[in-house]
Short mmCIF file of C-alpha atoms in Angstrom, two decimals:
data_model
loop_
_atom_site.label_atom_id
_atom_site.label_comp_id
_atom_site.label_asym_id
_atom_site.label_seq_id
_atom_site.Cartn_x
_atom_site.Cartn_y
_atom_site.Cartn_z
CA UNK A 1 -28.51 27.75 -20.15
CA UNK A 2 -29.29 28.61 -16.80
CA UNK A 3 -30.65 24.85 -16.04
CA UNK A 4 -27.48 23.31 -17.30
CA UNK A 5 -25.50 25.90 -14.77
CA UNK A 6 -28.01 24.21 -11.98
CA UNK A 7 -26.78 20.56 -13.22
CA UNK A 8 -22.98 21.97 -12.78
CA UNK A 9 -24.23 23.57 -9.34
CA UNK A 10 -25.60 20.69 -8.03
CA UNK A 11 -22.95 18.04 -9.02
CA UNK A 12 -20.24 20.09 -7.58
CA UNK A 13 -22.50 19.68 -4.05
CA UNK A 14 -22.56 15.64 -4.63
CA UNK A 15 -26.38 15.90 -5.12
CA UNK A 16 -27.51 12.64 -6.99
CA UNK A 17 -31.30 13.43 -6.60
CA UNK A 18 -30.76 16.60 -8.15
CA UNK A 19 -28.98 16.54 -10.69
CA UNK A 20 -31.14 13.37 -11.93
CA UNK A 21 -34.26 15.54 -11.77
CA UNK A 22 -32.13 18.68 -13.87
CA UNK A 23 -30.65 16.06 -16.23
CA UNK A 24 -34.43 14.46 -16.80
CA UNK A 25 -35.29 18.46 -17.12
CA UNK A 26 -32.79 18.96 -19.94
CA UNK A 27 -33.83 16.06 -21.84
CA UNK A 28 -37.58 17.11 -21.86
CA UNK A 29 -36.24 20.73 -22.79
CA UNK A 30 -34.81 18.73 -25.67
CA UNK A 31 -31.45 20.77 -25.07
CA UNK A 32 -28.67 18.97 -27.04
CA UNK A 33 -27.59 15.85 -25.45
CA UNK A 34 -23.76 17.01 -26.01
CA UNK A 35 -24.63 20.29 -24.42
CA UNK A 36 -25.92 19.39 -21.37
CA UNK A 37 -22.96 16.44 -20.88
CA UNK A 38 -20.07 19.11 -21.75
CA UNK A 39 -21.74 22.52 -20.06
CA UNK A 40 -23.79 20.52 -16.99
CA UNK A 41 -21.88 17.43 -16.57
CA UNK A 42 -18.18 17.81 -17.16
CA UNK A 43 -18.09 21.44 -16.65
CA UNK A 44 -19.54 20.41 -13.03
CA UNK A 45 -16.84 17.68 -12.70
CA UNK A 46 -14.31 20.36 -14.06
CA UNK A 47 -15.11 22.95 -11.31
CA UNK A 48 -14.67 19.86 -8.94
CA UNK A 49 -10.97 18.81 -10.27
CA UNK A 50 -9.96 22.20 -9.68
CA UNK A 51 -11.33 22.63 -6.27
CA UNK A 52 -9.41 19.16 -5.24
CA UNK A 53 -6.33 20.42 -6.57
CA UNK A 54 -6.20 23.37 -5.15
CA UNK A 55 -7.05 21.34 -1.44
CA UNK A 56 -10.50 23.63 -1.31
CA UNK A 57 -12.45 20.33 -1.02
CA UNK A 58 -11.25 16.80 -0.40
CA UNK A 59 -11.51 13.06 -1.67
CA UNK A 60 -15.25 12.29 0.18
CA UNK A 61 -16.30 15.84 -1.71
CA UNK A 62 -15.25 14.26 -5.26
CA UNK A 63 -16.66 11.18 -4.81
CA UNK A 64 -20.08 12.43 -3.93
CA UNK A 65 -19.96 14.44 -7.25
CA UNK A 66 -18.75 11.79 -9.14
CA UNK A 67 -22.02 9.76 -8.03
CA UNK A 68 -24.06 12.57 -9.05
CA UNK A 69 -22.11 13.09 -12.29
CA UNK A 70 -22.75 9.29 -13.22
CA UNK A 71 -26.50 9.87 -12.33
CA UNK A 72 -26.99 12.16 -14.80
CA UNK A 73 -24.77 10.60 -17.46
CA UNK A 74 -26.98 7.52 -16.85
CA UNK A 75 -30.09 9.37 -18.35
CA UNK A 76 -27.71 10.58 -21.14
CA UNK A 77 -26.14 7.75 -22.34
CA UNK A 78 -29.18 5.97 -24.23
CA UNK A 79 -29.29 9.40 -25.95
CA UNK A 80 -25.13 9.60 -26.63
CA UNK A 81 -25.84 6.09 -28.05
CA UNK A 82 -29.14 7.06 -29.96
CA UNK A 83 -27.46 9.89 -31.70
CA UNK A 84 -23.96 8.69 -32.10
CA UNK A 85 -22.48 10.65 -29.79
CA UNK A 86 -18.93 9.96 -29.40
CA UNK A 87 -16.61 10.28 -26.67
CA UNK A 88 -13.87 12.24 -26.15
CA UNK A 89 -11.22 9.21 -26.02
CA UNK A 90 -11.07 5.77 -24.49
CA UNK A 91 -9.01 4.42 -21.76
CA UNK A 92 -8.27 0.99 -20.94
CA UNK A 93 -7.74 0.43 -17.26
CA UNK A 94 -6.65 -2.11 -15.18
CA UNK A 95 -4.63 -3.35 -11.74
CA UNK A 96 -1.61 -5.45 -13.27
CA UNK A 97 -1.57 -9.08 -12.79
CA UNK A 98 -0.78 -10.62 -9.58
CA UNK A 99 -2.14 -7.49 -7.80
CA UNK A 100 -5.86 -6.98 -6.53
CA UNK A 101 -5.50 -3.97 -5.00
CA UNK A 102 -8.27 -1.64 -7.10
CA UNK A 103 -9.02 1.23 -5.09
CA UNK A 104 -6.61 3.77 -6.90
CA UNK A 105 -7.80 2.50 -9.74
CA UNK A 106 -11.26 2.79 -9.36
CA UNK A 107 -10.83 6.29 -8.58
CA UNK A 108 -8.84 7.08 -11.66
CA UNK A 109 -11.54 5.65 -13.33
CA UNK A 110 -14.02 7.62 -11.81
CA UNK A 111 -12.00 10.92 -12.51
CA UNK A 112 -11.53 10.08 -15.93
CA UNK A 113 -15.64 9.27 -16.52
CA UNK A 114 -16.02 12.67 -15.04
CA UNK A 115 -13.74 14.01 -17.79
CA UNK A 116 -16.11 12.34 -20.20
CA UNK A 117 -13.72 9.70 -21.28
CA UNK A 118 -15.01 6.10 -22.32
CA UNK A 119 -13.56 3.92 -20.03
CA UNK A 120 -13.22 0.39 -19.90
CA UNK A 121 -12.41 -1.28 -16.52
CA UNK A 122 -10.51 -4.47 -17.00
CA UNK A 123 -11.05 -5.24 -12.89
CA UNK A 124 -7.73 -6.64 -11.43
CA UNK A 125 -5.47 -9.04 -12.14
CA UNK A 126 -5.38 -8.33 -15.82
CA UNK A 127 -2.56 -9.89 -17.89
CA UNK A 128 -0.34 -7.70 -20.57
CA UNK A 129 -1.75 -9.98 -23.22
CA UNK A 130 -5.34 -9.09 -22.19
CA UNK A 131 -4.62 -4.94 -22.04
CA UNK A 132 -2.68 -5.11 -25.13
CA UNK A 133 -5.81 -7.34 -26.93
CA UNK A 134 -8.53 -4.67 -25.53
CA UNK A 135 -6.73 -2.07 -26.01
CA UNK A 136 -6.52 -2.80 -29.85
CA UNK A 137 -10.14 -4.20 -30.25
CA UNK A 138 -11.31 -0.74 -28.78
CA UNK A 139 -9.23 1.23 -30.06
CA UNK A 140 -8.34 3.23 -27.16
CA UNK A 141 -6.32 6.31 -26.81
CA UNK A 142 -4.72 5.28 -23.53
CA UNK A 143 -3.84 2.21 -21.43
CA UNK A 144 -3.87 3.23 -17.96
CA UNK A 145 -2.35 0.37 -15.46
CA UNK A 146 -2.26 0.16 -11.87
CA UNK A 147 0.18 -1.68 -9.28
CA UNK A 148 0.70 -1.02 -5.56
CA UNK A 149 2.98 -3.99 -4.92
CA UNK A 150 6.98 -3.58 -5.74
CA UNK A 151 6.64 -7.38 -7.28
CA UNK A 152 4.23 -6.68 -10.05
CA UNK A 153 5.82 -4.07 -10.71
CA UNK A 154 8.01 -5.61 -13.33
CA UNK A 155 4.41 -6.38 -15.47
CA UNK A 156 3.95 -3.00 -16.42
CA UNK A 157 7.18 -3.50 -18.49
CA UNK A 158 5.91 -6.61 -20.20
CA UNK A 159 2.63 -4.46 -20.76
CA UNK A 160 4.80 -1.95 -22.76
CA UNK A 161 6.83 -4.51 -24.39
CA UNK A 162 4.06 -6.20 -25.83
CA UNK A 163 2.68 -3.10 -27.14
CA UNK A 164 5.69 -2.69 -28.86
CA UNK A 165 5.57 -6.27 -30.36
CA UNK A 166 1.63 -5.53 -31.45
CA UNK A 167 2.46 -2.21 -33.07
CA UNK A 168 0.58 -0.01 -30.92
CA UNK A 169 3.28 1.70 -28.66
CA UNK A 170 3.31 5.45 -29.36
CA UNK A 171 -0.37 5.30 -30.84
CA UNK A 172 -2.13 4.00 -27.65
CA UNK A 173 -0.23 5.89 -25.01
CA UNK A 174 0.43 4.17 -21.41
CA UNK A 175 0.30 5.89 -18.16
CA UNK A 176 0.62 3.90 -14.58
CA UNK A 177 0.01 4.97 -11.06
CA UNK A 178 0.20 2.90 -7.73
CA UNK A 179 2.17 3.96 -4.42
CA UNK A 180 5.47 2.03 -5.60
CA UNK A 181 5.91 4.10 -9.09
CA UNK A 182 7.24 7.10 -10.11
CA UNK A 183 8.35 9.22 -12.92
CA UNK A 184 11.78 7.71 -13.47
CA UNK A 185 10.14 4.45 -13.55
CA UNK A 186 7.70 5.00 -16.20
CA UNK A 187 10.79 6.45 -18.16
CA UNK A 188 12.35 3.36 -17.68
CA UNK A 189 9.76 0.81 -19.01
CA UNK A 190 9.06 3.00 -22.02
CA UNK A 191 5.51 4.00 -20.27
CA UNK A 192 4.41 7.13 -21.31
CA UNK A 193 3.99 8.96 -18.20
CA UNK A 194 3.55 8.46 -13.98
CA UNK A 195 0.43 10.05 -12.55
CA UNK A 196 0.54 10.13 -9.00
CA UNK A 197 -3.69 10.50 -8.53
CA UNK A 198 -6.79 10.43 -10.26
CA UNK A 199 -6.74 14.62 -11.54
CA UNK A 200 -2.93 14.01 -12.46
CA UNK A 201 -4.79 11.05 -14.87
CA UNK A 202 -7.27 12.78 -16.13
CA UNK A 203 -4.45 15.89 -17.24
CA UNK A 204 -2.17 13.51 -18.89
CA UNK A 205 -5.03 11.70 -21.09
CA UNK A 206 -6.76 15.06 -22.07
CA UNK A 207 -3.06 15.76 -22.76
CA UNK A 208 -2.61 12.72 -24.80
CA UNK A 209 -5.92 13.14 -26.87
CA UNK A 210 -5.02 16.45 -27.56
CA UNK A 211 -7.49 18.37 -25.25
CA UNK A 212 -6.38 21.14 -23.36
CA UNK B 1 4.24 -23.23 17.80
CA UNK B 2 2.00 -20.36 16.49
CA UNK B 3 -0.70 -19.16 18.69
CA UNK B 4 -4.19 -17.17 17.43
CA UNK B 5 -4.64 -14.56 19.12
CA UNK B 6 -8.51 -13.13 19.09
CA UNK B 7 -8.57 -9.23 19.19
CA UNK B 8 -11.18 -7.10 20.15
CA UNK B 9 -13.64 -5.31 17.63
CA UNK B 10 -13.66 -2.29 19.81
CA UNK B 11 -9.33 -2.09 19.94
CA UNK B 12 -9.08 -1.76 16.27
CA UNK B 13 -11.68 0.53 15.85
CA UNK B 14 -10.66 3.42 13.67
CA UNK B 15 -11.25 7.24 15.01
CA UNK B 16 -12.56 9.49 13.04
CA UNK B 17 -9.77 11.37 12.43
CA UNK B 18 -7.68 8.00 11.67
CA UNK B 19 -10.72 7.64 9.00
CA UNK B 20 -9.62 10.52 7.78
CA UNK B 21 -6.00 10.94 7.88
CA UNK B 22 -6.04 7.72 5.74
CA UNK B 23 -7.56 10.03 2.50
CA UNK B 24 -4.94 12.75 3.63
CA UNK B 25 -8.02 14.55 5.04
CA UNK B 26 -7.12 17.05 7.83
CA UNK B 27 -9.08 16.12 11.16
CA UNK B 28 -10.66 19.79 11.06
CA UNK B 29 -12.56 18.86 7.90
CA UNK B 30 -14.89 16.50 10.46
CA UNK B 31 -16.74 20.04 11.12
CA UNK B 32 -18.09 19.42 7.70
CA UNK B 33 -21.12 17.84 8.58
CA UNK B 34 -21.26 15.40 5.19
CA UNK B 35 -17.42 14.60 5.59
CA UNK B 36 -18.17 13.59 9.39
CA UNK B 37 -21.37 11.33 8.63
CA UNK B 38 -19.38 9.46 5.97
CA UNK B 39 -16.59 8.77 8.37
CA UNK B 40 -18.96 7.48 11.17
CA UNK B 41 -20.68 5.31 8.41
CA UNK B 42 -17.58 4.21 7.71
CA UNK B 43 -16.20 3.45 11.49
CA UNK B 44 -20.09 1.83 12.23
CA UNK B 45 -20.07 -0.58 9.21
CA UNK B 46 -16.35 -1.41 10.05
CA UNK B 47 -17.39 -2.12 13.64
CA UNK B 48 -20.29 -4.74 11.92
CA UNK B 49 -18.40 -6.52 9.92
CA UNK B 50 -14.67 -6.69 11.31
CA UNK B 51 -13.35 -9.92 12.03
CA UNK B 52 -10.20 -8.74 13.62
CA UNK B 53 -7.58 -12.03 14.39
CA UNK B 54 -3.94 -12.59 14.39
CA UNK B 55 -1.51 -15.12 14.91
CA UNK B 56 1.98 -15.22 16.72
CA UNK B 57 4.71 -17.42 16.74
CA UNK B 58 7.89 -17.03 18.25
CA UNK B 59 11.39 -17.36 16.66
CA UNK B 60 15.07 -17.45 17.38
CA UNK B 61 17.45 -14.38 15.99
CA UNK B 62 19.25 -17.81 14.25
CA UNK B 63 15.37 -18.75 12.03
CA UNK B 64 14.63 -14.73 11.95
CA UNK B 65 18.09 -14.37 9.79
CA UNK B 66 16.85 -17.09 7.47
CA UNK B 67 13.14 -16.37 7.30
CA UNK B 68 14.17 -12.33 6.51
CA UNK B 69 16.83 -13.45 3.96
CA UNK B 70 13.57 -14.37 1.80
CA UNK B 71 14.92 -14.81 -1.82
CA UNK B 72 17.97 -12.56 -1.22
CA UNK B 73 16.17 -9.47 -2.71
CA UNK B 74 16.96 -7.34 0.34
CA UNK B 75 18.23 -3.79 0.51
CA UNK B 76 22.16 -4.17 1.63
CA UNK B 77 21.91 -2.32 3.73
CA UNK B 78 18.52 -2.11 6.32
CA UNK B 79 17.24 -1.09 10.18
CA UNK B 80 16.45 -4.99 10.79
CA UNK B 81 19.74 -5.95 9.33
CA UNK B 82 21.35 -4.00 12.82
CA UNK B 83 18.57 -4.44 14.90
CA UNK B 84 17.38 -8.16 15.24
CA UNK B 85 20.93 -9.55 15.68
CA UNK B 86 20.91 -7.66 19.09
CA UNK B 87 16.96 -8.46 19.67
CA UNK B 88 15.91 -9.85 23.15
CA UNK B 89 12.96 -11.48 21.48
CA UNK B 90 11.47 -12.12 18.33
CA UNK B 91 7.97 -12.91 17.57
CA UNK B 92 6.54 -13.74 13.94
CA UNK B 93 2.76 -12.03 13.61
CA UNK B 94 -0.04 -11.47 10.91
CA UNK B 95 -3.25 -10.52 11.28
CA UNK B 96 -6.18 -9.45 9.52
CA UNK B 97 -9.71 -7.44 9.85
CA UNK B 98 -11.28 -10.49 7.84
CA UNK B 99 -12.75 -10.81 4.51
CA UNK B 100 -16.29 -9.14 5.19
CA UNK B 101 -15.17 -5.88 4.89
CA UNK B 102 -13.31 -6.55 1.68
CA UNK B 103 -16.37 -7.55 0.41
CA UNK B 104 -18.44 -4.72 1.32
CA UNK B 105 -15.64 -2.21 0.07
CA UNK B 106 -16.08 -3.74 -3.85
CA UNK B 107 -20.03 -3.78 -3.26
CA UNK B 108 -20.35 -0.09 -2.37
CA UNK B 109 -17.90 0.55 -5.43
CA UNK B 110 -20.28 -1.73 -7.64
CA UNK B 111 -23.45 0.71 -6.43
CA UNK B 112 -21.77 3.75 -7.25
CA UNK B 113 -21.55 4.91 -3.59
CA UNK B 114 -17.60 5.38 -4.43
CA UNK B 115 -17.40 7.95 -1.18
CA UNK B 116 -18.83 5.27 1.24
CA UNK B 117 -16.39 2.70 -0.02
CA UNK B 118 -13.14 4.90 -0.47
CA UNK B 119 -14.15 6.03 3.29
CA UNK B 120 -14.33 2.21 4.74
CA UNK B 121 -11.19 1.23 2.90
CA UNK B 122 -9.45 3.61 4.48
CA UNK B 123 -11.34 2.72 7.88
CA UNK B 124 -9.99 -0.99 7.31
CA UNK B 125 -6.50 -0.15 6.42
CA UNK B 126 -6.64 2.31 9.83
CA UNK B 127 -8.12 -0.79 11.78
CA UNK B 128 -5.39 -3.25 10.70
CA UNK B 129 -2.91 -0.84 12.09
CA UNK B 130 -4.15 -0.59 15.40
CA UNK B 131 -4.52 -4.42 15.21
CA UNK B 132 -1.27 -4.72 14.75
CA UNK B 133 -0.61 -2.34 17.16
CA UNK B 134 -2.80 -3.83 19.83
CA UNK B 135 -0.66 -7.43 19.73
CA UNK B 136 2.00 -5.41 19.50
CA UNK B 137 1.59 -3.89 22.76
CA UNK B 138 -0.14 -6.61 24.51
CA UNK B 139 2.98 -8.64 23.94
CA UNK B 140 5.10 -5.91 25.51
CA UNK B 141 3.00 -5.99 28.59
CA UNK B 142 3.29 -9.59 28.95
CA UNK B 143 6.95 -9.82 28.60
CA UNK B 144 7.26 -6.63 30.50
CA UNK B 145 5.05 -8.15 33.33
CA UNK B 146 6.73 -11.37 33.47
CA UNK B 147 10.46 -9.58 33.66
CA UNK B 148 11.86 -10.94 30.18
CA UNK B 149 11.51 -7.23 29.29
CA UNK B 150 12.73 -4.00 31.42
CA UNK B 151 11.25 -0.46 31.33
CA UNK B 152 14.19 0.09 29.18
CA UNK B 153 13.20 -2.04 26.12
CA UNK B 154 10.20 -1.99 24.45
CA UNK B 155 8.52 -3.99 20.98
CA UNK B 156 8.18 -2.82 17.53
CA UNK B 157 6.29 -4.52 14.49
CA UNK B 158 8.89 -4.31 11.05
CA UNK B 159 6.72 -5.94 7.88
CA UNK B 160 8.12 -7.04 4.27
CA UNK B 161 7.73 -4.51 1.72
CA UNK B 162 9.30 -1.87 4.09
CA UNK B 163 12.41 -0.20 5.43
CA UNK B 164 14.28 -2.14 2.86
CA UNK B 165 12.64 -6.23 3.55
CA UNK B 166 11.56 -6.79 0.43
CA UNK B 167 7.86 -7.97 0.11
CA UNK B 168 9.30 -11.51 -1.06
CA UNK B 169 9.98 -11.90 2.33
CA UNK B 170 6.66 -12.92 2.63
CA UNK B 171 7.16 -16.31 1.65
CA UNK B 172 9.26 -17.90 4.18
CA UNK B 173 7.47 -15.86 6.69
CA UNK B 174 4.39 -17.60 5.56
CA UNK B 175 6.05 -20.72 5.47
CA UNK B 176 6.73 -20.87 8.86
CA UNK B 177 3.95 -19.01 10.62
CA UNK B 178 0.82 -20.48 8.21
CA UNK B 179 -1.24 -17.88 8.60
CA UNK B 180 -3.76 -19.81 6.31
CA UNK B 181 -5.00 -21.09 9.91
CA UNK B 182 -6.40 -17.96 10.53
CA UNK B 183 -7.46 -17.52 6.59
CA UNK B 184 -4.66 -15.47 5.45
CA UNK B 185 -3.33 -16.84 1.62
CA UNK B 186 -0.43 -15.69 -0.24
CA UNK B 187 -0.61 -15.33 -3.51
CA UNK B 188 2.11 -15.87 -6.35
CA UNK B 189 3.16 -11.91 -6.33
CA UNK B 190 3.26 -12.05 -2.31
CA UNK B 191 0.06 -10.47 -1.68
CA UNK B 192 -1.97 -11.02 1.68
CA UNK B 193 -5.62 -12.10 1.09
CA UNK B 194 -8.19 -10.43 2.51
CA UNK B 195 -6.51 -7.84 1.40
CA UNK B 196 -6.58 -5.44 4.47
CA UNK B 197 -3.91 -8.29 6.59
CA UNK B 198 -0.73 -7.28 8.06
CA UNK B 199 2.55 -9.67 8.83
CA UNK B 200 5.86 -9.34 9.50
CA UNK B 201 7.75 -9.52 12.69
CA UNK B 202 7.51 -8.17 16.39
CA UNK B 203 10.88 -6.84 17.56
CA UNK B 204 11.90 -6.84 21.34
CA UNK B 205 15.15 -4.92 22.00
CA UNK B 206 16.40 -2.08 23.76
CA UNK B 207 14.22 1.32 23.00
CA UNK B 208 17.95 3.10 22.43
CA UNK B 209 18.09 0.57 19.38
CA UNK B 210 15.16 1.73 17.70
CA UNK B 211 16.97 5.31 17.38
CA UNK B 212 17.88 4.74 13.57
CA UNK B 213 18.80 7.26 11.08
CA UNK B 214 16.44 7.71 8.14
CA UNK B 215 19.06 7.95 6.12
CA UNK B 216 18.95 4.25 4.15
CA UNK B 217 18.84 4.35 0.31
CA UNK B 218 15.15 3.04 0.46
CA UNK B 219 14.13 6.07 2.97
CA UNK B 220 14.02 8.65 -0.30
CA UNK B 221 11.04 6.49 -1.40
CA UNK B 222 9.80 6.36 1.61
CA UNK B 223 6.68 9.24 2.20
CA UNK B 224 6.05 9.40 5.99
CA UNK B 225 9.39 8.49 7.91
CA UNK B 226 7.53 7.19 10.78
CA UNK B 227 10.38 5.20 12.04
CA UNK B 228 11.06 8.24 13.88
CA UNK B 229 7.74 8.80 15.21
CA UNK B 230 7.65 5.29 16.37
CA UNK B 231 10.74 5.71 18.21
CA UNK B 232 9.81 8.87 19.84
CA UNK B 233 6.38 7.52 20.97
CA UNK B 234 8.32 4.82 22.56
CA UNK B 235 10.55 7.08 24.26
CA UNK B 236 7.21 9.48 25.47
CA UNK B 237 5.38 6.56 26.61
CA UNK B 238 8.37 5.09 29.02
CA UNK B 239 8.66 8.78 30.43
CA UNK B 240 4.98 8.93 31.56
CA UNK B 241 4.89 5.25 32.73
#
């Protein structure tokens, strides 16, 4: 157990190298592959969220672990795939269409990897018809969407009302984020929450898929 | 008649603490060694691949009124609704940092280097600011040299998408400035391409009539209130000049 401490250790200090060479460590220990991802990995990434909320450490100091925590989950996941490991939910994301702007959403993504959530990055641009479509083919737990101009705004709403049309509103929960958005908003469209950064995200799925 | 106007790399290059302050990092946090390498990556990549440009045009308070209409989506009630009407000058502006560092902002993302990437974004976004501020001021001078401006007016840049001009605004400005001659594009939802451009519209009037209250509808959205900073500066910088 103490090795899988070291992986936590070492992601929380952004150290790819390391936490490769603990990760490779674990494997040839032949600890369990869910193990190692829930008490190295995530519980590394955990310690992390907290630290970011709390203003301890900042954005640059996330980041870094989130590169080591996807170093190590590289090694796992022919092993999560070998074994039939599953996830612990999957989240559709994407920047709405007629927007580009990704950055927020890249870094939700990246928090919610870190959780250990499967998620699948539609890029930018993305249509309602093409969220809604993944969304069902993967069966995902959550639709995340992403806007940062007031003008595509109004395709988050078409996002919900689609869902509604394909029978998945209320089983595939939506959350959105951007600088334009808020609370009230999301109310309005029928989205199922507002999460104003990437540890706000990550709260609302583990909410959503029933983790505390 | 627009005019390009070629800025200097070294004008809109980002300080480390304007690195920074774009993540809502405190400037005290550059004493972590890590922290301050990233941001100097950041500001030395920036530096190698900016293409800083802009372009001005200038316009009567009569086109202004039309061009800022846009497609009537306005706030009623807005700082540029009081303020250009009494303008001495207006000029239309955008400019951009170039597509480069867009580029290398999505490949450091693609390699995983997500710290590197988030750090140059924000290094880009900083550097179009002070792009827009260098015109900004450059234009000042000149009309301030020439007389058309006295040491009691100065210029300040207002953009679509803030202090109540809605971002549709962007299309007649576009329409009359063509900033695709310096490779600026528009897209259908009004978005700039490369993504880290600025436009909107250079304001010359009397520093008294950028004292507004932030007290508009659109100001509870709004996060920093630097309207008020802006007019303060102004009002510091005349004092020690």
């Amino acid at each position: 157990m103490e090795l899988l401490q070291q992986i936590s250790d070492q992601l929380e200090k952004g150290d790819t190298v390391k936490v490769a060479e603990l990760t490779s460590q674990a494997i040839e220990q032949k600890l369990d592959t869910r193990i190692i991802l829930d008490n190295g990995l995530i519980a590394g990434m955990a310690v992390v969220g907290k630290k970011f909320k709390a203003h301890d450490i900042f954005l640059p100091d996330v980041l870094l672990a989130a590169r080591a925590m996807y170093a190590g989950l590289d090694l796992l996941k022919p092993l999560m795939i070998e074994e039939g490991i599953p996830t612990i939910g999957k989240v559709v994301i994407g920047t709405v269409q007629g927007d580009l702007h990704d950055i927020g959403k890249n870094l939700v993504g990246i928090m919610l990897k870190g959780a250990g959530f499967e998620v699948i990055d539609l890029g930018n641009d993305v249509t309602p018809e093409k969220f809604i479509d993944t969304a069902i083919t993967e069966q995902a737990d959550v639709i995340g969407l992403s806007a940062l101009l007031t003008t595509t705004m109004p395709t988050m709403k078409k996002v919900v009302e689609l869902a509604k049309e394909r029978g998945i509103h209320g089983k595939t929960r939506i959350i959105i984020g951007g600088a334009p958005l808020s609370s009230e908003y999301a109310g309005d469209i029928g989205a199922d929450a507002y999460c104003f950064d990437g540890i706000k995200a990550v709260e609302c799925v583990k909410g959503f898929v029933g983790i505390n | 008649m627009a005019t390009t106007v070629d800025i200097e790399r070294n004008t809109v290059l980002p300080s480390a603490e304007q690195v920074l302050a774009g993540q809502a990092i405190p400037a005290d946090r550059l004493s972590d060694r890590r922290t301050a390498d990233l941001a100097e990556a950041a500001r030395a990549t920036f530096e190698r691949l900016a293409q800083p440009i802009g372009l001005l045009a200038d316009t009567t308070i009569e086109e202004f009124g039309i061009i800022y209409s846009g497609d009537g989506m306005n706030n009623a009630e807005t700082v540029l609704d009081e303020i250009y009407p009494i303008s001495r000058y207006l000029f239309l502006f955008a400019i951009t940092v170039g597509e480069p560092i867009c580029k290398e902002i999505s490949a450091l993302f693609e390699r995983n280097d997500f710290a590197a990437a988030a750090m140059l974004d924000a290094a880009a976004s900083a550097g179009a600011e002070l792009a827009v501020e260098a015109i900004t001021r450059r234009y000042e001078n000149e009309l301030l040299s020439d007389g058309r401006l006295n040491s009691s007016q100065a210029v300040l840049p207002f953009s679509p998408g803030y202090c109540g001009w809605h971002i549709s605004g962007q299309k007649k400005l576009f329409g009359r400035l063509k900033p695709e001659t310096i490779g600026i594009t528009l897209s259908g939802s009004c978005l700039m391409q490369p993504l880290k451009s600025v436009s909107g519209v250079l304001v010359a009037a009397a520093i008294s009539d950028f004292d507004v209250d932030d007290t508009y509808s659109f100001c509870a959205e709004c996060s920093n209130h630097s309207c008020q900073d802006r007019y303060h500066q102004l009002k510091e910088i005349r004092k020690t000049t």
